[in-house]
Coordinates of C-alpha atoms in Angstrom, one line a residue:
M983 CA 37.6 -48.9 109.6
T984 CA 36.3 -50.0 112.9
T985 CA 39.0 -49.1 115.9
D986 CA 38.5 -49.4 119.6
R987 CA 40.5 -46.2 120.7
S988 CA 40.7 -48.0 124.4
L989 CA 42.0 -51.0 123.4
L990 CA 44.2 -49.0 121.2
S991 CA 45.4 -47.4 124.3
H992 CA 45.5 -49.8 126.3
Y993 CA 47.5 -52.5 124.5
L994 CA 49.4 -50.8 121.8
G995 CA 50.1 -47.2 123.8
I996 CA 48.4 -45.1 121.0
A997 CA 46.3 -42.6 122.6
P998 CA 43.0 -41.3 121.1
S999 CA 43.3 -38.5 118.2
T1000 CA 47.3 -39.3 117.8
R1001 CA 49.1 -39.6 114.9
E1002 CA 50.2 -43.0 115.2
E1003 CA 46.3 -43.8 115.0
G1004 CA 46.2 -42.4 111.9
V1005 CA 49.7 -43.7 110.5
L1006 CA 48.7 -47.6 112.0
R1007 CA 45.6 -47.3 109.9
L1008 CA 47.0 -46.3 106.9
L1009 CA 49.6 -48.2 107.0
L1010 CA 47.2 -51.4 107.3
E1011 CA 45.0 -50.1 104.6
T1012 CA 47.8 -49.6 102.6
A1013 CA 48.7 -53.3 103.9
I1014 CA 45.3 -54.6 102.5
R1015 CA 45.6 -53.4 99.0
T1016 CA 49.0 -54.3 98.2
V1017 CA 48.1 -58.1 98.8
D1018 CA 44.6 -57.7 97.0
A1019 CA 42.5 -58.6 100.4
A1020 CA 39.3 -58.3 101.2
E1021 CA 39.6 -56.8 104.6
G1022 CA 42.4 -56.9 107.3
S1023 CA 43.1 -56.6 111.1
V1024 CA 45.3 -55.7 114.0
L1025 CA 45.4 -58.0 116.8
A1026 CA 47.6 -56.8 119.8
Y1027 CA 49.4 -58.9 122.0
D1028 CA 47.6 -59.0 125.6
H1029 CA 50.3 -59.7 128.3
D1030 CA 48.4 -60.4 131.2
A1031 CA 46.0 -62.8 129.4
N1032 CA 48.8 -64.4 127.1
D1033 CA 46.4 -64.2 123.9
L1034 CA 45.6 -61.8 121.1
R1035 CA 42.5 -59.0 121.1
F1036 CA 41.3 -57.6 117.9
V1037 CA 41.9 -53.9 117.7
M1038 CA 41.3 -52.5 114.9
V1039 CA 39.7 -53.9 111.2
A1040 CA 39.4 -52.4 108.1
N1041 CA 36.5 -53.6 105.6
G1042 CA 35.1 -56.3 108.0
P1043 CA 32.4 -56.8 110.6
G1044 CA 33.2 -54.3 113.8
S1045 CA 32.2 -57.1 115.9
L1046 CA 35.7 -58.8 116.0
I1047 CA 36.8 -55.5 118.1
G1048 CA 37.5 -57.1 121.4
Q1049 CA 37.7 -60.5 120.5
R1050 CA 40.2 -62.7 121.5
V1051 CA 42.5 -65.3 120.0
P1052 CA 44.3 -67.8 121.7
I1053 CA 48.3 -68.0 121.3
G1054 CA 48.9 -71.0 118.8
A1055 CA 45.4 -71.1 117.7
G1056 CA 44.8 -71.0 114.0
L1057 CA 47.3 -69.1 111.4
T1058 CA 47.0 -65.9 113.4
G1059 CA 47.9 -67.5 116.8
L1060 CA 50.8 -69.7 115.2
A1061 CA 52.0 -66.1 113.9
A1062 CA 51.9 -65.0 117.2
L1063 CA 53.7 -68.2 118.7
T1064 CA 56.1 -68.6 116.2
H1065 CA 57.0 -65.1 115.3
E1066 CA 56.6 -66.0 111.4
V1067 CA 54.2 -65.4 108.9
Q1068 CA 51.4 -67.9 108.0
I1069 CA 49.8 -68.1 104.9
G1070 CA 47.1 -70.9 104.4
A1071 CA 43.4 -71.6 104.5
P1072 CA 41.9 -70.2 108.1
T1073 CA 42.0 -73.0 110.7
F1074 CA 40.3 -70.6 113.5
K1075 CA 36.3 -69.7 113.6
T1076 CA 36.7 -66.2 115.0
V1077 CA 36.8 -64.4 111.4
D1078 CA 34.0 -67.2 110.7
D1079 CA 31.5 -66.6 113.2
A1080 CA 31.7 -62.7 113.0
N1081 CA 30.9 -62.5 109.0
K1082 CA 27.9 -65.0 109.8
A1083 CA 26.2 -62.9 112.7
T1084 CA 26.6 -59.9 110.4
G1085 CA 25.3 -61.2 107.6
V1086 CA 28.6 -61.2 105.1
E1087 CA 27.9 -63.9 102.9
G1088 CA 30.9 -66.5 102.2
E1089 CA 33.6 -67.6 104.6
P1090 CA 37.5 -66.7 104.5
S1091 CA 39.2 -68.7 101.4
A1092 CA 42.8 -67.6 102.4
V1093 CA 44.3 -65.9 105.1
I1094 CA 47.9 -63.8 106.0
A1095 CA 49.0 -64.0 109.7
A1096 CA 52.0 -61.5 110.1
P1097 CA 53.2 -60.9 113.6
M1098 CA 54.4 -57.9 115.1
V1099 CA 57.7 -58.2 116.7
S1100 CA 60.3 -56.1 118.2
G1101 CA 63.3 -58.0 118.9
D1102 CA 62.1 -61.2 120.5
T1103 CA 59.1 -58.9 121.7
L1104 CA 55.8 -59.7 120.4
I1105 CA 53.5 -56.9 120.0
G1106 CA 50.6 -58.4 118.0
V1107 CA 50.1 -59.6 114.6
L1108 CA 48.5 -58.2 111.0
T1109 CA 45.7 -60.1 109.0
A1110 CA 44.8 -60.2 106.0
V1111 CA 42.0 -62.2 104.6
R1112 CA 40.2 -63.0 100.8
F1113 CA 36.6 -65.1 100.3
K1114 CA 36.5 -65.5 96.8
S1115 CA 37.2 -69.2 96.0
G1116 CA 40.5 -70.4 94.8
H1117 CA 42.1 -67.4 95.7
R1118 CA 45.0 -68.0 97.4
F1119 CA 47.8 -65.4 98.9
T1120 CA 51.4 -66.1 97.1
T1121 CA 54.4 -66.3 99.4
D1122 CA 55.4 -63.0 98.0
D1123 CA 52.2 -61.7 99.2
G1124 CA 53.1 -63.2 102.4
R1125 CA 56.5 -61.3 102.6
A1126 CA 55.1 -57.8 101.5
Y1127 CA 52.6 -58.2 104.6
G1128 CA 55.5 -59.5 106.7
N1129 CA 57.5 -56.5 105.4
F1130 CA 54.5 -54.0 106.7
A1131 CA 54.0 -55.9 110.0
T1132 CA 57.8 -54.9 110.7
V1133 CA 57.2 -51.3 110.0
A1134 CA 54.2 -51.5 112.4
A1135 CA 55.5 -53.1 114.8
L1136 CA 58.9 -50.4 114.8
M1137 CA 56.3 -47.7 114.5
L1138 CA 54.9 -48.9 117.7
D1139 CA 57.8 -50.0 119.6
Q1140 CA 60.1 -46.8 118.9
H1141 CA 56.6 -44.6 119.7
N1142 CA 56.3 -46.2 123.3
R1143 CA 59.9 -45.7 124.0
L1144 CA 59.8 -42.4 123.4
R1145 CA 56.3 -41.8 125.0
S1146 CA 58.3 -44.0 128.0
M1147 CA 61.0 -41.4 128.3
T1148 CA 59.2 -38.5 127.9
G1149 CA 55.8 -38.2 128.9
D1150 CA 54.6 -37.5 125.8
R1151 CA 50.9 -38.6 124.3
G1152 CA 52.0 -38.1 120.7
G1153 CA 50.9 -35.4 118.4
E1154 CA 47.3 -34.1 117.6
L1155 CA 46.0 -35.0 114.2
T1156 CA 46.4 -32.8 111.3
T1157 CA 43.8 -33.9 108.9
A1158 CA 40.5 -35.1 109.5
G1159 CA 41.2 -38.8 108.1
G1160 CA 43.6 -39.0 110.8
Y1161 CA 46.7 -38.4 109.6
G1162 CA 49.0 -35.4 108.0
P1163 CA 50.3 -35.3 104.4
E1164 CA 53.8 -36.6 105.5
E1165 CA 52.8 -39.6 106.7
A1166 CA 50.9 -40.0 103.5
R1167 CA 53.3 -39.7 101.3
I1168 CA 55.7 -42.2 103.5
L1169 CA 53.3 -44.6 103.6
N1170 CA 52.1 -44.9 100.0
A1171 CA 55.4 -44.7 98.9
L1172 CA 55.9 -47.8 101.0
G1173 CA 53.2 -49.4 99.2
T1174 CA 54.9 -48.9 96.2
V1175 CA 58.0 -50.5 97.0
A1176 CA 56.0 -53.3 98.8
R1177 CA 54.1 -54.0 95.6
T1178 CA 57.3 -53.6 93.4
R1179 CA 60.5 -54.3 95.2
P1180 CA 59.4 -56.7 98.9
D1181 CA 62.8 -57.6 98.8
R1182 CA 63.9 -53.8 99.6
L1183 CA 61.5 -53.2 102.6
P1184 CA 63.7 -54.5 105.6
R1185 CA 66.6 -52.1 104.7
L1186 CA 64.2 -49.4 104.8
A1187 CA 63.0 -50.5 108.0
Q1188 CA 66.1 -50.7 109.4
L1189 CA 66.7 -46.8 107.8
F1190 CA 63.8 -45.8 109.6
E1191 CA 65.3 -47.5 113.1
Q1192 CA 68.3 -45.7 112.1
M1193 CA 66.9 -42.2 111.8
V1194 CA 64.7 -42.5 115.0
D1195 CA 67.6 -43.2 116.9
I1196 CA 69.1 -40.1 115.6
A1197 CA 66.3 -37.8 116.4
S1198 CA 66.1 -39.1 119.7

């Protein structure tokens, strides 16, 4: 897992060494395993430049961190533009060029780009990539990955809302892995639901939001 904590803090409001950073990382890893992807990433929306920046990469080249993707470019940019999950073959060369530069064999054969959106506000995009020829993502894969993006957006939005109200910069990490056992249990259970009953994830996202409202 490769991240740039200064970018996470600047674009997503996640301070270094917080539970939110660990939860986002575990959420990305769980989403990748759920759709059997080779790698995945988190891109944050840069409001000033009106584009996307790679801020977290799992199982992929670290050279992607900090690279920009224009809104509307390729499946990732299209997901950001339309606020809808995109599935298909890659059409923008950022990932391809980074893999060639780092010696990774092959080019992506399939991509999922799922927007992280809260209301009408774009937060970023989650991506998943496969490299094996002929291995495509299904509509169910896209739906499941989109639900993970929805939960990620909800977590980030609620974190920043509470942070802006209280000035709190988040709880400290409770384990060396960056997340506590409670977060791991929740996200592992979420992964099981995403694999077996993805249709239930929107309802779970609503329940999480209601619990946050009650807690705040």
